[in-house]
Amino acid sequence: MAKLYGKITGWGAYAPPRIVTNHDLEATLDTSHDWIVQRTGIHARHVADANETTSTMAVKASWSALAKAGIPSTELDLILVATSSPDYFTPPVSSMVQSMLGAHDVPAMTIVTGCTGFVYALVTAYQFIETGVYRNILVVGVELLSRFVNWEERSVSVLFGDAAGAVVVQPTAEPCGLEGFVLGSDGSNGQHIIMPAGGSARPFSEDVLQEGSHYLQMNGREVFKFATRVIGPSCDEALRLAGKSMADVDWIIPHQANLRIIQAAARDMDIPLDRWIVNIDQYANTSAASIPLALAESLESGRVKPTDTLLLVSFGAGMTWASAVLQMQPS
Ligand code: UT7
């Protein structure tokens, strides 16, 4: 059998229309636009209204990606949804998305690795494409974290936004696709990004509600240090596996957690900031949605071309990290 490569034939993104600026937050929180911009680079975030859920946002991005790829949802062979903020613990949001897309009986799974979820899911999709097991795979990164943060507590709530991004991966005989990747996990430091209650370790209760320990908590400084430690080496290793160097990369698309993290990585890796795709100012940290959102947006604007060599790099809850050297389409 001829070697199979994966080609990204469709992409799409969705962010809820309601924009909450830093100035809006100043009205309800002891925070300031200047603090948020200086510490994070965030100016605004999109926040879902009550009529939206994780699955409805995922489906909107998915329809765009399917339309671009020119395939009906009934032709899908696999659906992968990366999220840490699903509609329910169970049923899996991936099955909800499958049903809402009318993709009858198509296998679907949710990948829960925090902010790295989309890259983990994309790498998984490529394994099924390259082995010829499946032909049409939808990969979604979606997050509705505004429902999981405590809006009365400033340290976490100002950082996150809601969004979804999706791509369709299909096989081709022409060389392109996932050229090298690194996935990693260090569960010994998992406490740095945690929702302490609501799971089996500490089921929901009156006490949990009183304490607010069902909300997302983050040790920002530790996560910051972790991120700046893993980005460079995981990019270097993905490039080594791809047999490429940084000079071959057209664009780096990093997880959008904090502009200062991106600036520090750019400095450490000696790659000018204008080769990094950055949109955190308008969307804040959308966790598993941040890379597919930045990818779809920069493809739509024409800044990134599907034949460009991309380096995706992400880090987050787990702690996990993920990087991938990717050429979406053959040159
Ligand atoms: O996607 C998942 C991965 N997540 C990340 O990558 C996040 C990584 N970490 C970060 O981005 C940064 O650590 C933060 C933006 C979360 C925080 O920035 P920092 O420079 O590490 O600030 P800090 O946590 O050390 O807090 C500095 C001060 C504190 O006051 P004191 O104790 O120095 O008096 C905080 O209480 O800033 C205060 N503070 C705020 N002030 C105004 C914390 N949040 C706010 C706020 N507005 N929203």
CSV table of N, CA and C in Angstrom, one decimal, residues 14-18 45-60 81-88 93 96 100 114-115 140-151 157 159-165 195 214-216 283 285-290:
chain,number,residue,atom,x,y,z
A,14,TYR,N,-15.4,29.3,16.0
A,14,TYR,CA,-16.5,30.0,16.5
A,14,TYR,C,-16.2,30.6,17.9
A,15,ALA,N,-16.5,31.9,18.0
A,15,ALA,CA,-16.4,32.5,19.3
A,15,ALA,C,-17.8,33.2,19.6
A,16,PRO,N,-18.3,33.1,20.8
A,16,PRO,CA,-19.6,33.7,21.0
A,16,PRO,C,-19.5,35.2,20.8
A,17,PRO,N,-20.7,35.8,20.3
A,17,PRO,CA,-20.6,37.2,20.0
A,17,PRO,C,-20.4,38.2,21.2
A,18,ARG,N,-20.7,37.8,22.4
A,18,ARG,CA,-20.6,38.7,23.5
A,18,ARG,C,-19.1,38.9,23.9
A,45,ARG,N,-12.3,39.2,26.1
A,45,ARG,CA,-12.5,37.8,25.9
A,45,ARG,C,-14.0,37.7,25.4
A,46,HIS,N,-14.3,36.6,24.7
A,46,HIS,CA,-15.6,36.3,24.3
A,46,HIS,C,-16.3,35.4,25.4
A,47,VAL,N,-17.5,35.7,25.7
A,47,VAL,CA,-18.1,34.9,26.8
A,47,VAL,C,-19.5,34.4,26.3
A,48,ALA,N,-19.7,33.2,26.5
A,48,ALA,CA,-21.0,32.6,25.9
A,48,ALA,C,-22.2,33.0,26.7
A,49,ASP,N,-23.3,33.2,26.0
A,49,ASP,CA,-24.6,33.5,26.7
A,49,ASP,C,-25.2,32.2,27.2
A,50,ALA,N,-26.3,32.4,28.0
A,50,ALA,CA,-26.9,31.2,28.7
A,50,ALA,C,-27.4,30.2,27.7
A,51,ASN,N,-27.7,30.6,26.5
A,51,ASN,CA,-28.3,29.6,25.5
A,51,ASN,C,-27.2,28.8,24.8
A,52,GLU,N,-25.9,29.1,25.1
A,52,GLU,CA,-24.9,28.3,24.4
A,52,GLU,C,-24.3,27.2,25.4
A,53,THR,N,-23.8,26.1,24.9
A,53,THR,CA,-23.1,25.2,25.7
A,53,THR,C,-21.8,24.8,24.9
A,54,THR,N,-21.0,24.0,25.5
A,54,THR,CA,-19.8,23.5,24.8
A,54,THR,C,-20.1,22.8,23.5
A,55,SER,N,-21.2,22.0,23.5
A,55,SER,CA,-21.5,21.2,22.3
A,55,SER,C,-22.0,22.2,21.2
A,56,THR,N,-22.8,23.2,21.6
A,56,THR,CA,-23.3,24.0,20.5
A,56,THR,C,-22.2,24.8,19.9
A,57,MET,N,-21.2,25.2,20.7
A,57,MET,CA,-20.1,26.0,20.1
A,57,MET,C,-19.3,25.0,19.2
A,58,ALA,N,-19.0,23.8,19.7
A,58,ALA,CA,-18.3,22.8,18.9
A,58,ALA,C,-18.9,22.6,17.6
A,59,VAL,N,-20.2,22.5,17.6
A,59,VAL,CA,-21.0,22.2,16.4
A,59,VAL,C,-20.9,23.3,15.4
A,60,LYS,N,-20.9,24.5,15.9
A,60,LYS,CA,-20.8,25.7,14.9
A,60,LYS,C,-19.4,25.7,14.2
A,81,VAL,N,-13.1,15.2,20.1
A,81,VAL,CA,-13.4,16.6,20.7
A,81,VAL,C,-12.5,16.7,21.9
A,82,ALA,N,-11.7,17.8,21.8
A,82,ALA,CA,-10.8,18.1,23.0
A,82,ALA,C,-11.4,19.2,23.8
A,83,THR,N,-11.6,18.9,25.1
A,83,THR,CA,-12.2,19.9,26.0
A,83,THR,C,-12.0,19.5,27.4
A,84,SER,N,-12.0,20.4,28.3
A,84,SER,CA,-12.0,20.2,29.8
A,84,SER,C,-13.2,20.8,30.4
A,85,SER,N,-14.1,21.3,29.5
A,85,SER,CA,-15.3,22.0,30.1
A,85,SER,C,-16.6,21.5,29.3
A,86,PRO,N,-16.8,20.1,29.4
A,86,PRO,CA,-17.9,19.6,28.6
A,86,PRO,C,-19.3,20.0,29.1
A,87,ASP,N,-20.3,19.7,28.4
A,87,ASP,CA,-21.7,19.9,28.8
A,87,ASP,C,-22.0,19.2,30.1
A,88,TYR,N,-21.6,17.9,30.1
A,88,TYR,CA,-21.8,17.0,31.3
A,88,TYR,C,-20.6,16.1,31.5
A,93,VAL,N,-19.2,14.7,25.6
A,93,VAL,CA,-19.6,15.8,24.7
A,93,VAL,C,-19.4,15.4,23.2
A,96,MET,N,-22.4,13.9,21.9
A,96,MET,CA,-23.4,14.9,21.7
A,96,MET,C,-23.1,15.6,20.4
A,100,MET,N,-25.5,15.8,17.1
A,100,MET,CA,-26.0,17.1,16.6
A,100,MET,C,-25.6,17.4,15.2
A,114,GLY,N,-6.6,19.2,29.0
A,114,GLY,CA,-6.5,20.6,29.3
A,114,GLY,C,-6.1,21.3,28.0
A,115,CYS,N,-5.3,22.3,28.1
A,115,CYS,CA,-5.0,23.2,27.0
A,115,CYS,C,-4.3,22.5,25.8
A,140,VAL,N,-11.9,18.7,17.0
A,140,VAL,CA,-12.5,19.9,17.5
A,140,VAL,C,-11.7,20.2,18.8
A,141,GLY,N,-11.4,21.5,19.0
A,141,GLY,CA,-11.0,22.0,20.3
A,141,GLY,C,-12.0,23.0,20.8
A,142,VAL,N,-12.5,22.8,21.9
A,142,VAL,CA,-13.6,23.7,22.4
A,142,VAL,C,-13.6,23.9,23.9
A,143,GLU,N,-13.9,25.1,24.3
A,143,GLU,CA,-13.9,25.3,25.8
A,143,GLU,C,-14.9,26.4,26.2
A,144,LEU,N,-15.6,26.1,27.2
A,144,LEU,CA,-16.6,27.1,27.8
A,144,LEU,C,-16.2,27.3,29.3
A,145,LEU,N,-15.0,27.8,29.5
A,145,LEU,CA,-14.5,27.9,30.8
A,145,LEU,C,-15.2,29.0,31.7
A,146,SER,N,-15.9,29.9,31.0
A,146,SER,CA,-16.5,31.0,31.8
A,146,SER,C,-17.6,30.4,32.7
A,147,ARG,N,-18.0,29.1,32.5
A,147,ARG,CA,-19.0,28.5,33.4
A,147,ARG,C,-18.2,27.8,34.6
A,148,PHE,N,-16.9,27.7,34.5
A,148,PHE,CA,-16.2,26.9,35.5
A,148,PHE,C,-15.2,27.8,36.4
A,149,VAL,N,-15.3,29.1,36.1
A,149,VAL,CA,-14.5,30.0,37.0
A,149,VAL,C,-15.4,30.8,37.9
A,150,ASN,N,-14.8,31.2,39.0
A,150,ASN,CA,-15.5,32.0,40.0
A,150,ASN,C,-15.4,33.5,39.6
A,151,TRP,N,-16.5,34.1,39.1
A,151,TRP,CA,-16.4,35.4,38.6
A,151,TRP,C,-16.3,36.5,39.7
A,157,SER,N,-10.5,34.3,36.9
A,157,SER,CA,-11.6,34.6,36.0
A,157,SER,C,-11.2,35.6,34.8
A,159,LEU,N,-8.7,35.6,33.1
A,159,LEU,CA,-7.7,35.0,32.2
A,159,LEU,C,-8.3,34.2,31.0
A,160,PHE,N,-9.6,33.8,31.2
A,160,PHE,CA,-10.1,32.8,30.2
A,160,PHE,C,-11.2,33.4,29.3
A,161,GLY,N,-11.4,32.7,28.2
A,161,GLY,CA,-12.5,33.1,27.3
A,161,GLY,C,-13.1,31.8,26.7
A,162,ASP,N,-14.2,32.0,26.0
A,162,ASP,CA,-14.9,30.8,25.4
A,162,ASP,C,-14.7,30.8,23.9
A,163,ALA,N,-14.5,29.6,23.3
A,163,ALA,CA,-14.4,29.5,21.8
A,163,ALA,C,-14.3,28.1,21.4
A,164,ALA,N,-14.4,27.9,20.1
A,164,ALA,CA,-14.2,26.5,19.5
A,164,ALA,C,-13.5,26.7,18.2
A,165,GLY,N,-12.7,25.6,17.8
A,165,GLY,CA,-12.1,25.6,16.5
A,165,GLY,C,-12.1,24.1,16.1
A,195,MET,N,-9.6,21.6,39.3
A,195,MET,CA,-10.9,21.8,39.9
A,195,MET,C,-11.0,20.9,41.0
A,214,HIS,N,-15.4,23.8,43.6
A,214,HIS,CA,-15.7,23.2,42.3
A,214,HIS,C,-15.3,24.1,41.2
A,215,TYR,N,-14.8,25.3,41.5
A,215,TYR,CA,-14.3,26.2,40.5
A,215,TYR,C,-12.8,25.9,40.1
A,216,LEU,N,-12.5,26.3,38.9
A,216,LEU,CA,-11.1,26.1,38.4
A,216,LEU,C,-10.1,26.9,39.2
A,283,TYR,N,-9.1,37.3,22.6
A,283,TYR,CA,-9.8,36.1,23.0
A,283,TYR,C,-9.4,35.6,24.4
A,285,ASN,N,-7.4,33.3,27.2
A,285,ASN,CA,-7.0,31.9,27.1
A,285,ASN,C,-8.2,31.1,26.9
A,286,THR,N,-8.3,30.5,25.7
A,286,THR,CA,-9.4,29.6,25.4
A,286,THR,C,-9.0,28.1,25.4
A,287,SER,N,-8.0,27.9,26.2
A,287,SER,CA,-7.6,26.5,26.5
A,287,SER,C,-7.5,25.6,25.2
A,288,ALA,N,-8.2,24.5,25.2
A,288,ALA,CA,-8.1,23.6,24.0
A,288,ALA,C,-8.5,24.2,22.7
A,289,ALA,N,-9.2,25.3,22.8
A,289,ALA,CA,-9.7,26.0,21.5
A,289,ALA,C,-8.6,27.0,21.0
A,290,SER,N,-7.6,27.3,21.8
A,290,SER,CA,-6.8,28.4,21.4
A,290,SER,C,-6.0,28.2,20.1
